[in-house]
Short mmCIF file of C-alpha atoms in Angstrom, two decimals:
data_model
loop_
_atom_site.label_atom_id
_atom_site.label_comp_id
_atom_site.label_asym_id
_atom_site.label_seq_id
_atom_site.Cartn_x
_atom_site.Cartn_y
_atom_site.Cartn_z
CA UNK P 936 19.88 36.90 36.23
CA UNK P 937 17.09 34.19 37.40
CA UNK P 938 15.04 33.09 34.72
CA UNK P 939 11.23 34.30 34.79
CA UNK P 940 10.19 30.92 33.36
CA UNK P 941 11.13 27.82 35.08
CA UNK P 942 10.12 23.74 35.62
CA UNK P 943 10.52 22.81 39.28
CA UNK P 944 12.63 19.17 39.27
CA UNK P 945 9.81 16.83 39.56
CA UNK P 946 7.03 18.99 38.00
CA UNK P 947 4.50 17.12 36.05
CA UNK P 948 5.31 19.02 33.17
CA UNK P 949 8.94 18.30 33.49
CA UNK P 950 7.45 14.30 32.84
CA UNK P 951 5.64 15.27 30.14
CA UNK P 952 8.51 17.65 28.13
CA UNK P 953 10.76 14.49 28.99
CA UNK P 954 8.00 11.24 27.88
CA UNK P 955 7.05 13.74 24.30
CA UNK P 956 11.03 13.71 23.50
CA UNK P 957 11.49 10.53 24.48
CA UNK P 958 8.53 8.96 22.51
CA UNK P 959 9.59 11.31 19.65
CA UNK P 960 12.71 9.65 19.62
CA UNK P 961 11.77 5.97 19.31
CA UNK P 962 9.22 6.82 16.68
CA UNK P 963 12.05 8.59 14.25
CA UNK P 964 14.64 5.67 15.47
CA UNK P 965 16.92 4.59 12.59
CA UNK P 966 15.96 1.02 12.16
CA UNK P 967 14.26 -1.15 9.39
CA UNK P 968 11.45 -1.82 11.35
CA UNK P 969 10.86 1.63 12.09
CA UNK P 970 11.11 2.35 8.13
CA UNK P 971 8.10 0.24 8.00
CA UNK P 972 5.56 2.85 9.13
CA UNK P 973 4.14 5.23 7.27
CA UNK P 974 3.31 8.91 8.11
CA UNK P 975 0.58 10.37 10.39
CA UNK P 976 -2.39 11.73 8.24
CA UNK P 977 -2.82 15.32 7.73
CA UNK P 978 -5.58 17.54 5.89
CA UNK P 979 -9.59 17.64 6.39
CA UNK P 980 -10.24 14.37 4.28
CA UNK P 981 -8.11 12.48 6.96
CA UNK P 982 -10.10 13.65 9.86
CA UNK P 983 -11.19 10.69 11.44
CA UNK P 984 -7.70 8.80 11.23
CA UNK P 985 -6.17 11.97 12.74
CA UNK P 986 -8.52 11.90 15.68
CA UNK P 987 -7.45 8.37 16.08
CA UNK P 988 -4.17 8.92 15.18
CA UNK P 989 -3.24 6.59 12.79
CA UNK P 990 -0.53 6.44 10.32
CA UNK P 991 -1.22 5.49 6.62
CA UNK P 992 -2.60 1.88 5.72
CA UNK P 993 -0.05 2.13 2.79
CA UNK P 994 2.59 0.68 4.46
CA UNK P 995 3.64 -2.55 6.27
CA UNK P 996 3.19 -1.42 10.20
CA UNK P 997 -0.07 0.66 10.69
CA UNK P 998 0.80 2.83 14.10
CA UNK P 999 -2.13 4.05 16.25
CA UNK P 1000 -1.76 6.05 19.11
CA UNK P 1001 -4.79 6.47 21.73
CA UNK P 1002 -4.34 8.63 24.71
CA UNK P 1003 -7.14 9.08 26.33
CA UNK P 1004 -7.69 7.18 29.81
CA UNK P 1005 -10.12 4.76 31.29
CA UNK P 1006 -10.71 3.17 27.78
CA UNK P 1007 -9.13 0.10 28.85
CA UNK P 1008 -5.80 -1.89 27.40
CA UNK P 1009 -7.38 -2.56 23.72
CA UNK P 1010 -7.41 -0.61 20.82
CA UNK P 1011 -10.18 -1.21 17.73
CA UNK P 1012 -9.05 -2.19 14.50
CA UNK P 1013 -11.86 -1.98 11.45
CA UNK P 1014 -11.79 -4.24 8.28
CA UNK P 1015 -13.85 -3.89 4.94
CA UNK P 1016 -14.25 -7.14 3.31
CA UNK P 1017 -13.39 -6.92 -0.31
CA UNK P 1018 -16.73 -7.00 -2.73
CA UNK P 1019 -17.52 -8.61 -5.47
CA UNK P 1020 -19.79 -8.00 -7.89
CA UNK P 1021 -21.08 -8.21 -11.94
CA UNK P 1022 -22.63 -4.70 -13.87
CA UNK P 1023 -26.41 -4.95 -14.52
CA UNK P 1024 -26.88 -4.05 -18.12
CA UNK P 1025 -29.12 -2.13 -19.92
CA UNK P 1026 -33.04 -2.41 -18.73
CA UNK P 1027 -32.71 -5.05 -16.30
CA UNK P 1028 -33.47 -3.97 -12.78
CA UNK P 1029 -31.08 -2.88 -10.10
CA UNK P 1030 -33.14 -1.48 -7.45
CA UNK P 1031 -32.88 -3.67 -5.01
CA UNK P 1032 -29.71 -5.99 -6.01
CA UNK P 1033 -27.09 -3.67 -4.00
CA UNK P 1034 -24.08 -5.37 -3.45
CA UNK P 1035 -23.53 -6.08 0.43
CA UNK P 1036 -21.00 -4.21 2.47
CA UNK P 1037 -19.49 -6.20 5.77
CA UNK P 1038 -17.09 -5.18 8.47
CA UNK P 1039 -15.58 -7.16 10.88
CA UNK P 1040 -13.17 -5.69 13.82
CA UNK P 1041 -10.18 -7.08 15.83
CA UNK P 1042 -8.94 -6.02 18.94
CA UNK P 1043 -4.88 -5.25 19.63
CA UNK P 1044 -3.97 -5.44 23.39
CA UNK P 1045 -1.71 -3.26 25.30
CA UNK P 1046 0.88 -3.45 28.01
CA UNK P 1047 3.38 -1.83 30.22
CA UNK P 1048 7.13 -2.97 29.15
CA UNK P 1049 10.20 -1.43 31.32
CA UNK P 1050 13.38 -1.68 31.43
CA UNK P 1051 15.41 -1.02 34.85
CA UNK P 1052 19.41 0.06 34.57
CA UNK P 1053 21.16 -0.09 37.77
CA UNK P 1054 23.54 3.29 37.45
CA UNK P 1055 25.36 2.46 40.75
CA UNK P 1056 26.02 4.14 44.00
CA UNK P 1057 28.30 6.43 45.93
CA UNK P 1058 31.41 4.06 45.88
CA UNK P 1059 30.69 3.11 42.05
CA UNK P 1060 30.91 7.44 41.28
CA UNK P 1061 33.83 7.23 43.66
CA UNK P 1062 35.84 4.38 42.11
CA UNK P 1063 35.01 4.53 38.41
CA UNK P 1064 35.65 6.99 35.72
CA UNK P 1065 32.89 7.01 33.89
CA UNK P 1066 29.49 8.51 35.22
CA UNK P 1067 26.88 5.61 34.81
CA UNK P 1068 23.88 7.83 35.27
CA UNK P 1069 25.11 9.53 31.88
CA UNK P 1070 25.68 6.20 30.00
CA UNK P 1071 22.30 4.65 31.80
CA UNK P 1072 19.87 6.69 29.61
CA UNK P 1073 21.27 5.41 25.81
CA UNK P 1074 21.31 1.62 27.21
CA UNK P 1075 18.10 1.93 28.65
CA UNK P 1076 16.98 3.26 25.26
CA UNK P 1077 18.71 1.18 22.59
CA UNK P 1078 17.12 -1.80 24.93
CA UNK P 1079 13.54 -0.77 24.38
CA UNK P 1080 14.61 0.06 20.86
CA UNK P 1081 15.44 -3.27 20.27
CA UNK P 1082 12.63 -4.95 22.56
CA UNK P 1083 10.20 -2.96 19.83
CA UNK P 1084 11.92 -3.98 16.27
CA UNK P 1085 11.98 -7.87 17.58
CA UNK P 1086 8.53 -7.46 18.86
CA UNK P 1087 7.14 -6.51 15.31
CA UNK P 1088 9.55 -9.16 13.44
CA UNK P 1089 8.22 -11.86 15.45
CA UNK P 1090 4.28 -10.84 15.19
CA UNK P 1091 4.78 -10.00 11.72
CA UNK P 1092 6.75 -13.92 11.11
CA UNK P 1093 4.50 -15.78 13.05
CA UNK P 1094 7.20 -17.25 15.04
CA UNK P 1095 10.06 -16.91 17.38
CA UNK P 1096 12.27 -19.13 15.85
CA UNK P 1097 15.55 -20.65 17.93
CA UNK P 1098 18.66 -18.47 16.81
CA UNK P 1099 19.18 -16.63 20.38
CA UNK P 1100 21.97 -15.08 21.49
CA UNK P 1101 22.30 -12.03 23.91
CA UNK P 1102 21.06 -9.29 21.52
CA UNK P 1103 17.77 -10.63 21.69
CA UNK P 1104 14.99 -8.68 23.65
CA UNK P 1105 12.69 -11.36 23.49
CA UNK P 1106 13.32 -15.22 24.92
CA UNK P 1107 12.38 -18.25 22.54
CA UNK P 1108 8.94 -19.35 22.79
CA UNK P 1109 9.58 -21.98 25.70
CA UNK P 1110 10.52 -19.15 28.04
CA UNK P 1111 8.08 -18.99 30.99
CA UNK P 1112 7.17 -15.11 30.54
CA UNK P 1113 7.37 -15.35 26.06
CA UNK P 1114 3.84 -14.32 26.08
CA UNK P 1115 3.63 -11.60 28.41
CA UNK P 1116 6.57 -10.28 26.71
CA UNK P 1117 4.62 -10.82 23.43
CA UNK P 1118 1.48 -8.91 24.85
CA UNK P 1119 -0.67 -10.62 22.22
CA UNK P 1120 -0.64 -13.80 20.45
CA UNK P 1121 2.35 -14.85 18.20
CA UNK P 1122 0.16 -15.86 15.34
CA UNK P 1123 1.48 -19.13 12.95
CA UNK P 1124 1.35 -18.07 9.50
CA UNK P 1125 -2.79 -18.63 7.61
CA UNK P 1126 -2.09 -21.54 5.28
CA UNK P 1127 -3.04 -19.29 2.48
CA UNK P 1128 -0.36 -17.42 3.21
CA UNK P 1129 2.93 -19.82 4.06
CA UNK P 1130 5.50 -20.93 1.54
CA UNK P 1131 8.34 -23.05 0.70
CA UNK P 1132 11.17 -22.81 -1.61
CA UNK P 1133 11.16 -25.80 -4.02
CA UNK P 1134 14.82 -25.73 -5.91
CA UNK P 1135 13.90 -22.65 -8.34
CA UNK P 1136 10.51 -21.94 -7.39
CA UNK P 1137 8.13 -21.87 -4.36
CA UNK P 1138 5.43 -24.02 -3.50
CA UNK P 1139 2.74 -23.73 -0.72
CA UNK P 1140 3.92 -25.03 2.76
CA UNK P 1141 4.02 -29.12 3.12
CA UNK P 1142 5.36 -31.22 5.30
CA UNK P 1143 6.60 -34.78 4.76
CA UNK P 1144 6.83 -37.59 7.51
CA UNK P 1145 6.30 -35.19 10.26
CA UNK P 1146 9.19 -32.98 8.57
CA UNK P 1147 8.89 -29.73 6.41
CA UNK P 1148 9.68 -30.40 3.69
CA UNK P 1149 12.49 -28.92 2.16
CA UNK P 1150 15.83 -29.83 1.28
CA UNK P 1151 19.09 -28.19 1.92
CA UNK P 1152 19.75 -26.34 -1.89
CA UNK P 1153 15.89 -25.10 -1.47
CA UNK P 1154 17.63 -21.90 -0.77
CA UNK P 1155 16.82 -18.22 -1.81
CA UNK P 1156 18.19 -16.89 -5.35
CA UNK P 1157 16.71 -14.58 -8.25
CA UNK P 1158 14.45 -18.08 -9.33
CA UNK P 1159 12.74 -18.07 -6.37
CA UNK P 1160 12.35 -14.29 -5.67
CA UNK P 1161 10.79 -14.18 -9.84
CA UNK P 1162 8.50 -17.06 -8.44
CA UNK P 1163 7.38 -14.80 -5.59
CA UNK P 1164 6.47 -11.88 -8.00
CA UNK P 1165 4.23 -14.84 -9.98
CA UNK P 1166 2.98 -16.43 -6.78
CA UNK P 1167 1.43 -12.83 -6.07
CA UNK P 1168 0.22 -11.88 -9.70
CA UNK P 1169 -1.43 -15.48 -9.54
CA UNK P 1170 -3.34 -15.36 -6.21
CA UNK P 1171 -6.73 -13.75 -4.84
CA UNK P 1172 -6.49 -10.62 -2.84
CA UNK P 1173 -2.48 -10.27 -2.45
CA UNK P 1174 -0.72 -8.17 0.43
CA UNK P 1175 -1.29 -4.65 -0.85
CA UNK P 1176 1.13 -3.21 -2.45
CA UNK P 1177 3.49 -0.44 -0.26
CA UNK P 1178 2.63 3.02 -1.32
CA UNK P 1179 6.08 5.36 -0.37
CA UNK P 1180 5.47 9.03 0.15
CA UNK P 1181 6.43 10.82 -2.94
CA UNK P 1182 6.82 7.89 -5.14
CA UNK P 1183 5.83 8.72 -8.20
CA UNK P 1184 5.04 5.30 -9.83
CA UNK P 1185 3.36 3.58 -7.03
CA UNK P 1186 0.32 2.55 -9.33
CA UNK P 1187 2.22 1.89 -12.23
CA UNK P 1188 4.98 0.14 -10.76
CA UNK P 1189 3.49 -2.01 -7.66
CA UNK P 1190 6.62 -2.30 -4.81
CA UNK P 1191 6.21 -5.13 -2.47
CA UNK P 1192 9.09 -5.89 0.61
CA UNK P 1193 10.83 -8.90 0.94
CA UNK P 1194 12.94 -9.24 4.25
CA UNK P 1195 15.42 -11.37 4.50
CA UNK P 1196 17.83 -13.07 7.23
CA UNK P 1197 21.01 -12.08 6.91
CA UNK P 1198 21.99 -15.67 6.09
CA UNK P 1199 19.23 -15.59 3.26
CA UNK P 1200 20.87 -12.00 1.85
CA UNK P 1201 24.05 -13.46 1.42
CA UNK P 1202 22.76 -16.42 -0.80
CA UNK P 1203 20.50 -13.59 -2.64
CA UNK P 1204 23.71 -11.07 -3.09
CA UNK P 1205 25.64 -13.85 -4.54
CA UNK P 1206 23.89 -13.63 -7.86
CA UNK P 1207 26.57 -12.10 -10.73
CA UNK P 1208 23.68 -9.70 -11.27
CA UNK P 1209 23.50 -8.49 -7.87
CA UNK P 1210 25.20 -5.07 -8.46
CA UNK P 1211 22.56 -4.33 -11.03
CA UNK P 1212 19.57 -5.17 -8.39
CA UNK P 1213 21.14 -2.42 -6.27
CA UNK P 1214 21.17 0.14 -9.05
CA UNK P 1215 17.56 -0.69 -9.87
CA UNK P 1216 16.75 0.35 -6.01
CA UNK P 1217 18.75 3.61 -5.94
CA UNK P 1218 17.39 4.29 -9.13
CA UNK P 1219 13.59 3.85 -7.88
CA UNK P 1220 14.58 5.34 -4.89
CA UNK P 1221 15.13 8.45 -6.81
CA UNK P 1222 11.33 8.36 -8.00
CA UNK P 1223 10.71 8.13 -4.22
CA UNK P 1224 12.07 10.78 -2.53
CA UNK P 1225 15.19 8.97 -1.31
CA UNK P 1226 12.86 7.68 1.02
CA UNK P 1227 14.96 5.72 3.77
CA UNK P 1228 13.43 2.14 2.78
CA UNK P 1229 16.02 2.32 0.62
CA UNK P 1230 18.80 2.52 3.06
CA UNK P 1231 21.31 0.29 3.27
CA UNK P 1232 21.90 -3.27 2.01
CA UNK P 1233 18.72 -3.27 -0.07
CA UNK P 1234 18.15 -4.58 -4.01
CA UNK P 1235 15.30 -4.42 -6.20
CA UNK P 1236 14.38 -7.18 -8.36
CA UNK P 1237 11.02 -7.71 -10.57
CA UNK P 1238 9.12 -5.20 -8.09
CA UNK P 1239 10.43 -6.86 -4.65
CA UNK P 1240 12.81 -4.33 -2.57
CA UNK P 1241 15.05 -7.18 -0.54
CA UNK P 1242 16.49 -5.54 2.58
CA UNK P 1243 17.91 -7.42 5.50
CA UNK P 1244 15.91 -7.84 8.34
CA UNK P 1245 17.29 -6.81 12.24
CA UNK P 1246 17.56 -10.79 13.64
CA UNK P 1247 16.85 -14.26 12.19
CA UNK P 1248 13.65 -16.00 12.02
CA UNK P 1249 15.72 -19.62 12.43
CA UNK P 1250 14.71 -22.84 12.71
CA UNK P 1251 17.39 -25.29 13.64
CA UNK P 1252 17.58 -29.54 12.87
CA UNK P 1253 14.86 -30.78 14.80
CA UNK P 1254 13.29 -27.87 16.03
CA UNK P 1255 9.50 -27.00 15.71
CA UNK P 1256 8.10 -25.20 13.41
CA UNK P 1257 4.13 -24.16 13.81
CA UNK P 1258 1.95 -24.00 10.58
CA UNK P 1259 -2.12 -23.72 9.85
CA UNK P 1260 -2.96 -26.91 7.46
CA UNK P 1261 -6.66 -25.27 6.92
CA UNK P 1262 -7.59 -22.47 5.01
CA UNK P 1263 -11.08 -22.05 7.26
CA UNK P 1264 -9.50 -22.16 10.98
CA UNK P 1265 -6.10 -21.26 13.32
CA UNK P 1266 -5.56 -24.03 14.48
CA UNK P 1267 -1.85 -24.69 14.37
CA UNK P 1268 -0.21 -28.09 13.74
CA UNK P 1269 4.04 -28.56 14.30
CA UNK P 1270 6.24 -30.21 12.28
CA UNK P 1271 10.09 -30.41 12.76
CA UNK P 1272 13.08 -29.40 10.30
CA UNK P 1273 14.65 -32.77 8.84
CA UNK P 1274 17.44 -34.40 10.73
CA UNK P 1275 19.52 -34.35 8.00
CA UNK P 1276 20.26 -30.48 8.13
CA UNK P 1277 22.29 -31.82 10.86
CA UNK P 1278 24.72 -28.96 12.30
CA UNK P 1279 25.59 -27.25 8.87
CA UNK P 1280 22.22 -26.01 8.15
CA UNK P 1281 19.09 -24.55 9.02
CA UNK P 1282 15.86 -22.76 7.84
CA UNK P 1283 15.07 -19.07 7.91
CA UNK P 1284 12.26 -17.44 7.39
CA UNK P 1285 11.90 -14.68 4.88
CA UNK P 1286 8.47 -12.19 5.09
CA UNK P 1287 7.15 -10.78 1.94
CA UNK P 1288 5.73 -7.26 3.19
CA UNK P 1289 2.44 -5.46 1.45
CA UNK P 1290 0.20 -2.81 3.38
CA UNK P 1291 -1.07 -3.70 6.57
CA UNK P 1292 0.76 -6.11 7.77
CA UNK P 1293 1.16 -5.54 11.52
CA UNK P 1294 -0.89 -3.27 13.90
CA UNK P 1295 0.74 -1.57 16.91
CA UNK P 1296 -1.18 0.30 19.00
CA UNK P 1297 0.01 2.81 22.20
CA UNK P 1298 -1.36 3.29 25.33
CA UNK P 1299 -1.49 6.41 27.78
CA UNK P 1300 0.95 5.91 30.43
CA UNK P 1301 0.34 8.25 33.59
CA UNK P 1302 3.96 9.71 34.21
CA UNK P 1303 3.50 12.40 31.54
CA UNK P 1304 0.54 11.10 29.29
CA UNK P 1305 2.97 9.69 26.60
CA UNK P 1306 3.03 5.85 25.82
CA UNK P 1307 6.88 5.96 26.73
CA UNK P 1308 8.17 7.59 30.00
CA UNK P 1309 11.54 7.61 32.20
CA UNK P 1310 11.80 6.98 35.86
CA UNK P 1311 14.58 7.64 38.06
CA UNK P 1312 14.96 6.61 41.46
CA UNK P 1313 17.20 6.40 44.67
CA UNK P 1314 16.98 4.05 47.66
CA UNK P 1315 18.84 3.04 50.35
CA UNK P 1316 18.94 6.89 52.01
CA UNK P 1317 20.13 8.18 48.63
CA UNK P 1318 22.85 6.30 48.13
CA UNK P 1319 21.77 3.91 45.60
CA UNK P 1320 20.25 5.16 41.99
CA UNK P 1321 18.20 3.42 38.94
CA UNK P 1322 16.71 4.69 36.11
CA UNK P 1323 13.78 3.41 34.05
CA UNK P 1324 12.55 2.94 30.68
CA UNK P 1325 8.68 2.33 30.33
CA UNK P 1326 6.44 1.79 26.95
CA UNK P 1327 2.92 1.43 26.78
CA UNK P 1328 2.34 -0.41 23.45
CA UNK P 1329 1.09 -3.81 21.79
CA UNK P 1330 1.65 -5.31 18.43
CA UNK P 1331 -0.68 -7.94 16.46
CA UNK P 1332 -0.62 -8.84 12.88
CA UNK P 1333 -3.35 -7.82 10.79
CA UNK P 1334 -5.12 -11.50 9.94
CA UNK P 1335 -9.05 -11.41 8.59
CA UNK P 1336 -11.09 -14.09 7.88
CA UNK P 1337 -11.77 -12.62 3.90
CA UNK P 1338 -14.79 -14.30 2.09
CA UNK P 1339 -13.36 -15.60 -0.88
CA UNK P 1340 -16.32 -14.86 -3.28
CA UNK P 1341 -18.54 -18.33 -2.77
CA UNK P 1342 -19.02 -17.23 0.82
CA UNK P 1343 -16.53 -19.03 2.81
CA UNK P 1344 -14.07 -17.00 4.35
CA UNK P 1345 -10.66 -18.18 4.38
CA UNK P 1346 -8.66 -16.61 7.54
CA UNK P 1347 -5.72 -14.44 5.74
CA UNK P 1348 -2.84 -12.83 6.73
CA UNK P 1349 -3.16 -9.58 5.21
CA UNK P 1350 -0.14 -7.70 4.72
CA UNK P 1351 2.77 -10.38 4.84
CA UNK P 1352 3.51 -14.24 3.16
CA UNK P 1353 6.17 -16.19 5.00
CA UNK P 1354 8.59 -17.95 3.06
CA UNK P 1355 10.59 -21.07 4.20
CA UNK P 1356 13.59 -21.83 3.03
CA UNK P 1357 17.34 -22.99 3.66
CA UNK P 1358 20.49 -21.64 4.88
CA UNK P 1359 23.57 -22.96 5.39
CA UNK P 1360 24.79 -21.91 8.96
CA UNK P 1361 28.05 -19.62 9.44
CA UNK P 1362 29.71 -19.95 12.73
CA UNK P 1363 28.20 -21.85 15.73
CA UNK P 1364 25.02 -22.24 16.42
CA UNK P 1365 23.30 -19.52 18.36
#
């Protein structure tokens, strides 16, 4: 019997059933950068951010999605700038003595990223026993999987970093096309917002004779991670603090993220208490909803959830490393890692997560309306086939220039601190 209800091959709506699953997909992918975004609103008191279609502000990655067309390649980001003010008391007038209110706005920009899979031809179906076109699609996909976590570990670190080998999505910084790739600018971490480890504890960024400067035992252990917890207690206007779903002592229990290098996880995990820092994150996982943050390799010590991040930020002997030495501009100055790390060790950055840290924003692509689409394609009278893996998207951290209360305004990461320190290296250099 012929089905009543059918979708030619090639139908618009065929695109459009395909781009929905496959967008659907990448946003439930099971990654740690992907963990990092919260949910889409819901309910009548989240109107506005469900016409814009923006996930919560209560975790790291803030996801908006804009499809409408012939708005351009930037989406609007809007920023209240914190207030400060004293009570009047008693009979003394307030009419008139309203405290201020000031928004400022940044723009993220958007772009068209595909990936192309050559699947073969007549002679390849002929001659080999697998069927390429089948294993095409999951390359294709696990390569704009992984083109998407580095993009939003790289914004969110403020650098590229040197460790490259060929899992990486995204070329080192000298590569010709880095910053189309990037989409928008790779942003060095505010000055305000950059730290070293200093033997036990943490100190702000400094560099010595041209050189950061650290040594190689200013690694990470439980010292430095308590100094972290103090370093935010003790500052102005901190990353916010992550709000899970379902966690049911957000407020009275403040959870922060700090993601580390694998190199920087294995220093960490070699604390005797280690095993206990993993029971204290399954047990306030439980008070979360098992919510899949705390997958995997993760511990929970004084408030920070440590979890490995996908690739190394890495900075190798004598590489660059770009930093902000004002408080009031972006400018970025370089310095290099000492010499005498030599070939045994390195430094890796780790990046203390709050709320809002990174924006990404989608795009409408026209194959389907969807920010992600597939293409298929023959040539060469049929004989020849590729397929084709296309994203509309952009990332940019979230950086404001915050008035500090004496009206100057100090330009702030605001969801993430970088943190600098040592590793020693394992293996080659990559």
């Amino acid at each position: 019997m012929t089905s009543k209800t059918a979708v030619a091959s090639g139908s618009p709506n065929a695109q459009f059933v395909q781009a929905a699953g496959l967008f659907a997909q990448s946003m439930q992918r099971n990654s740690t950068m992907n963990r990092m975004v919260g949910k889409m609103p819901s309910g009548e008191g989240e109107v506005n951010a469900v016409l814009r279609k923006q996930t919560s502000t209560d975790m790291p990655v803030v996801r908006t999605v804009d499809l409408s067309r012939g708005k351009g390649d930037e989406v609007e980001f809007h920023f209240v700038q914190p207030v400060g003010a004293y009570p009047i008391m008693g009979s003394r007038q307030a009419e008139g003595k309203g405290t201020g209110i000031s928004l400022d706005k940044d723009r993220v920009r958007v772009n068209q990223a595909r990936f192309p899979v050559d699947v073969g031809n007549t002679m390849t179906d002929l001659r080999s026993p697998v069927e390429f076109r089948k294993i095409g699609r999951p390359i294709a996909q696990s390569l704009m999987d992984a083109y998407q976590d580095q993009s939003m570990l790289v914004h969110m670190a403020g650098a590229r970093g040197f460790h490259d080998n060929i899992e990486w999505r995204l070329p080192t910084a000298d590569h010709e096309l880095f910053a189309e790739m990037a989409i928008n600018p790779v942003m060095a971490p505010t000055k305000n917002r950059h730290f070293i480890a200093d033997g036990t504890t943490i100190k702000p960024f400094a560099v010595s004779g041209g050189e950061v400067d650290l040594q190689t035992t200013d690694t990470l252990d439980m010292d430095v991670v308590d100094s972290v917890r103090t370093m935010i207690e003790s500052i102005a206007l901190p990353p916010p603090a992550i709000k899970l779903p379902g966690d049911k002592v957000a407020e009275d229990s403040p959870l922060r993220c700090l993601m580390v290098s694998p190199a920087q996880y294995h220093s960490f995990s070699s604390d005797p208490n280690f095993r206990q820092f993993q029971a204290n994150a399954l047990a306030r996982a439980s008070k979360a909803d098992n919510h899949p943050l705390f997958l995997g390799e993760v511990g929970l010590w004084n408030g920070i959830l440590i979890c490995k991040m996908p690739k190394p930020i890495r900075f190798y002997a004598g590489d660059t490393i770009s930093y902000c030495n004002s408080n009031t501009s972006e400018t970025e100055t370089t310095c290099i890692v000492p010499a005498a790390f030599g070939t045994t060790f390195a430094v890796d950055r780790a990046l203390l997560l709050g709320g809002q840290a990174l924006a990404q924003a989608f795009g409408r692509s026209d194959k389907g309306g969807m920010p992600y689409f597939w293409s298929e394609k023959t040539f060469d009278h049929d004989d020849k086939m590729e397929l084709l893996i296309g994203a509309i998207q952009g990332l940019s951290k979230i950086r404001w220039a915050v008035d500090q209360g004496n009206g100057v305004k100090h330009f702030t990461d605001h969801g993430v601190i970088a943190l600098d320190t040592a590793v020693p290296i394992i293996g080659a250099r990559q």
